[in-house]
Amino acid sequence: MKKEKPTGILTMPVSSIEFDKTYRVRQKRLEMGYTARELSFLLGYHPLYVRNVEDPTSTKKYNAAETNYLRQIFECPLSDLMPGKIEEPFFHIQVEHDLNPESNNKSYTISFLKEGGKEHFLTFEEEPANFELPLKSAATQEEVQQFVNALFANNYFDKPRTRLEVFKLCQEKFGAPLRPAFVADALGFYTGKRKAPRLVKGKNESSRDVFVKE
């Protein structure tokens, strides 16, 4: 990530395809009712991963493997996340960034720089750690915990399981929509234990978090 001041204005060229994909994914997760942390959870990465990709001052982006994984998460065609073709190989953008003194979160205003002037694209603020989007979950936290408890007791975790695998199984049980944070908390109940029986967290060949019974 580029080092930046708390407030300022940056202008830069960005890959039009990668830029478009980043904010299509952002719009998709908002439509699904997933916070940036929840999408990071489903991807199997650090809680701030998606926040950092969506930061327009960052060089992070979703690679091809992650794009395919996002299709699995959203259960959507590739065309929902990437257009067939963009005529311009690069967009020239301006990013105004600031710090909200009340929330202490960064805010961004992204504009396209064109021959005729500046065209506003998006204004947003980073989501705080406790942020929730409106989502009428098909199951409660308690119901999800009870189901994960049953999976744990019935040896489901004898082999490593990704977060998405557990989430999809919970969706099969309860239906959609389902709040990913409920699954994260249910797994956290077992990873947070100091003694067995518990789950230990490791990494698979794609560097995604996996969980297996100790």
GROMACS .gro file of C-alpha atoms in nm, residues 40-205:
model
  166
   40SER     CA    1  -1.257  -1.120   0.389
   41PHE     CA    2  -1.374  -1.404   0.613
   42LEU     CA    3  -1.535  -1.590   0.323
   43LEU     CA    4  -1.224  -1.542   0.111
   44GLY     CA    5  -1.024  -1.702   0.392
   45TYR     CA    6  -0.797  -1.404   0.448
   46HIS     CA    7  -0.709  -1.141   0.708
   47PRO     CA    8  -1.009  -0.934   0.829
   48LEU     CA    9  -0.872  -0.618   0.662
   49TYR     CA   10  -0.800  -0.779   0.325
   50VAL     CA   11  -1.109  -0.653   0.141
   51ARG     CA   12  -1.089  -0.312   0.305
   52ASN     CA   13  -0.735  -0.276   0.172
   53VAL     CA   14  -0.835  -0.384  -0.181
   54GLU     CA   15  -1.120  -0.131  -0.182
   55ASP     CA   16  -0.887   0.147  -0.064
   56PRO     CA   17  -0.832   0.346  -0.388
   57THR     CA   18  -0.487   0.460  -0.272
   58SER     CA   19  -0.371   0.096  -0.244
   59THR     CA   20  -0.208  -0.119  -0.512
   60LYS     CA   21  -0.379  -0.437  -0.387
   61LYS     CA   22  -0.616  -0.612  -0.626
   62TYR     CA   23  -0.808  -0.936  -0.670
   63ASN     CA   24  -0.604  -1.180  -0.877
   64ALA     CA   25  -0.752  -1.440  -1.113
   65ALA     CA   26  -0.777  -1.712  -0.846
   66GLU     CA   27  -0.954  -1.475  -0.608
   67THR     CA   28  -1.191  -1.364  -0.882
   68ASN     CA   29  -1.292  -1.725  -0.937
   69TYR     CA   30  -1.336  -1.771  -0.560
   70LEU     CA   31  -1.555  -1.460  -0.548
   71ARG     CA   32  -1.777  -1.619  -0.812
   72GLN     CA   33  -1.825  -1.914  -0.576
   73ILE     CA   34  -1.901  -1.685  -0.283
   74PHE     CA   35  -2.156  -1.477  -0.473
   75GLU     CA   36  -2.277  -1.767  -0.693
   76CYS     CA   37  -2.271  -1.538  -0.993
   77PRO     CA   38  -2.135  -1.544  -1.350
   78LEU     CA   39  -1.798  -1.386  -1.425
   79SER     CA   40  -1.976  -1.110  -1.620
   80ASP     CA   41  -2.116  -0.979  -1.289
   81LEU     CA   42  -1.762  -0.913  -1.168
   82MET     CA   43  -1.577  -0.833  -1.490
   83PRO     CA   44  -1.692  -0.678  -1.816
   84GLY     CA   45  -1.609  -0.841  -2.146
   85LYS     CA   46  -1.388  -0.551  -2.253
   86ILE     CA   47  -1.306  -0.194  -2.158
   87GLU     CA   48  -1.185   0.029  -2.439
   88GLU     CA   49  -0.952   0.232  -2.216
   89PRO     CA   50  -0.658   0.030  -2.078
   90PHE     CA   51  -0.616   0.284  -1.798
   91PHE     CA   52  -0.840   0.522  -1.607
   92HIS     CA   53  -0.691   0.842  -1.475
   93ILE     CA   54  -0.843   0.901  -1.135
   94GLN     CA   55  -0.828   1.154  -0.855
   95VAL     CA   56  -0.869   1.036  -0.496
   96GLU     CA   57  -0.955   1.285  -0.223
   97HIS     CA   58  -0.892   1.115   0.112
   98ASP     CA   59  -0.965   1.241   0.459
   99LEU     CA   60  -1.011   1.121   0.815
  100ASN     CA   61  -1.351   1.146   0.979
  101PRO     CA   62  -1.278   1.301   1.321
  102GLU     CA   63  -1.591   1.144   1.473
  103SER     CA   64  -1.543   0.784   1.357
  104ASN     CA   65  -1.165   0.801   1.299
  105ASN     CA   66  -1.225   0.616   0.971
  106LYS     CA   67  -1.080   0.714   0.636
  107SER     CA   68  -1.315   0.855   0.373
  108TYR     CA   69  -1.258   0.862  -0.001
  109THR     CA   70  -1.398   1.045  -0.300
  110ILE     CA   71  -1.298   0.895  -0.635
  111SER     CA   72  -1.333   1.091  -0.959
  112PHE     CA   73  -1.238   1.019  -1.319
  113LEU     CA   74  -1.016   1.279  -1.481
  114LYS     CA   75  -1.132   1.342  -1.836
  115GLU     CA   76  -1.059   1.599  -2.104
  116GLY     CA   77  -1.378   1.782  -2.022
  117GLY     CA   78  -1.303   1.792  -1.650
  118LYS     CA   79  -1.364   1.579  -1.342
  119GLU     CA   80  -1.641   1.317  -1.321
  120HIS     CA   81  -1.746   1.189  -0.977
  121PHE     CA   82  -1.743   0.810  -0.941
  122LEU     CA   83  -1.782   0.713  -0.576
  123THR     CA   84  -1.766   0.852  -0.224
  124PHE     CA   85  -1.745   0.615   0.073
  125GLU     CA   86  -1.602   0.573   0.421
  126GLU     CA   87  -1.419   0.271   0.557
  127GLU     CA   88  -1.640   0.040   0.761
  128PRO     CA   89  -1.552   0.021   1.133
  129ALA     CA   90  -1.481  -0.317   1.291
  130ASN     CA   91  -1.829  -0.346   1.447
  131PHE     CA   92  -2.013  -0.235   1.132
  132GLU     CA   93  -2.318  -0.435   1.020
  133LEU     CA   94  -2.526  -0.411   0.704
  134PRO     CA   95  -2.902  -0.475   0.706
  135LEU     CA   96  -2.938  -0.848   0.646
  136LYS     CA   97  -3.235  -1.059   0.755
  137SER     CA   98  -3.041  -1.376   0.829
  138ALA     CA   99  -3.216  -1.710   0.781
  139ALA     CA  100  -3.068  -1.828   1.112
  140THR     CA  101  -2.967  -1.672   1.441
  141GLN     CA  102  -2.619  -1.675   1.593
  142GLU     CA  103  -2.736  -1.941   1.841
  143GLU     CA  104  -2.873  -2.166   1.566
  144VAL     CA  105  -2.553  -2.140   1.363
  145GLN     CA  106  -2.346  -2.215   1.675
  146GLN     CA  107  -2.554  -2.524   1.750
  147PHE     CA  108  -2.509  -2.649   1.393
  148VAL     CA  109  -2.133  -2.594   1.400
  149ASN     CA  110  -2.126  -2.771   1.738
  150ALA     CA  111  -2.291  -3.071   1.572
  151LEU     CA  112  -2.039  -3.063   1.286
  152PHE     CA  113  -1.758  -3.058   1.541
  153ALA     CA  114  -1.906  -3.349   1.737
  154ASN     CA  115  -1.967  -3.555   1.422
  155ASN     CA  116  -1.606  -3.539   1.298
  156TYR     CA  117  -1.668  -3.295   1.012
  157PHE     CA  118  -1.348  -3.116   1.109
  158ASP     CA  119  -1.132  -3.427   1.107
  159LYS     CA  120  -1.007  -3.293   0.772
  160PRO     CA  121  -0.920  -2.926   0.710
  161ARG     CA  122  -1.218  -2.711   0.609
  162THR     CA  123  -1.217  -2.365   0.457
  163ARG     CA  124  -1.439  -2.090   0.591
  164LEU     CA  125  -1.638  -2.096   0.267
  165GLU     CA  126  -1.698  -2.471   0.296
  166VAL     CA  127  -1.841  -2.427   0.646
  167PHE     CA  128  -2.046  -2.126   0.538
  168LYS     CA  129  -2.193  -2.308   0.236
  169LEU     CA  130  -2.286  -2.605   0.456
  170CYS     CA  131  -2.462  -2.369   0.696
  171GLN     CA  132  -2.646  -2.218   0.399
  172GLU     CA  133  -2.758  -2.566   0.294
  173LYS     CA  134  -2.893  -2.618   0.645
  174PHE     CA  135  -3.064  -2.284   0.701
  175GLY     CA  136  -3.102  -2.127   0.357
  176ALA     CA  137  -3.001  -1.781   0.240
  177PRO     CA  138  -2.933  -1.509   0.326
  178LEU     CA  139  -2.701  -1.600   0.610
  179ARG     CA  140  -2.477  -1.361   0.798
  180PRO     CA  141  -2.112  -1.467   0.758
  181ALA     CA  142  -2.026  -1.313   1.096
  182PHE     CA  143  -2.240  -1.579   1.265
  183VAL     CA  144  -2.026  -1.853   1.112
  184ALA     CA  145  -1.708  -1.665   1.199
  185ASP     CA  146  -1.817  -1.642   1.564
  186ALA     CA  147  -1.917  -2.009   1.571
  187LEU     CA  148  -1.572  -2.113   1.449
  188GLY     CA  149  -1.412  -1.865   1.688
  189PHE     CA  150  -1.574  -2.049   1.978
  190TYR     CA  151  -1.349  -2.346   1.901
  191THR     CA  152  -1.034  -2.167   1.787
  192GLY     CA  153  -1.040  -1.950   2.098
  193LYS     CA  154  -1.012  -2.245   2.335
  194ARG     CA  155  -0.679  -2.300   2.511
  195LYS     CA  156  -0.723  -2.675   2.544
  196ALA     CA  157  -0.861  -2.956   2.329
  197PRO     CA  158  -1.116  -3.030   2.201
  198ARG     CA  159  -1.069  -2.729   1.978
  199LEU     CA  160  -1.005  -2.623   1.619
  200VAL     CA  161  -0.664  -2.512   1.504
  201LYS     CA  162  -0.621  -2.275   1.212
  202GLY     CA  163  -0.379  -2.343   0.930
  203LYS     CA  164  -0.332  -2.253   0.563
  204ASN     CA  165  -0.410  -2.450   0.249
  205GLU     CA  166  -0.220  -2.441  -0.081
   0.00000   0.00000   0.00000
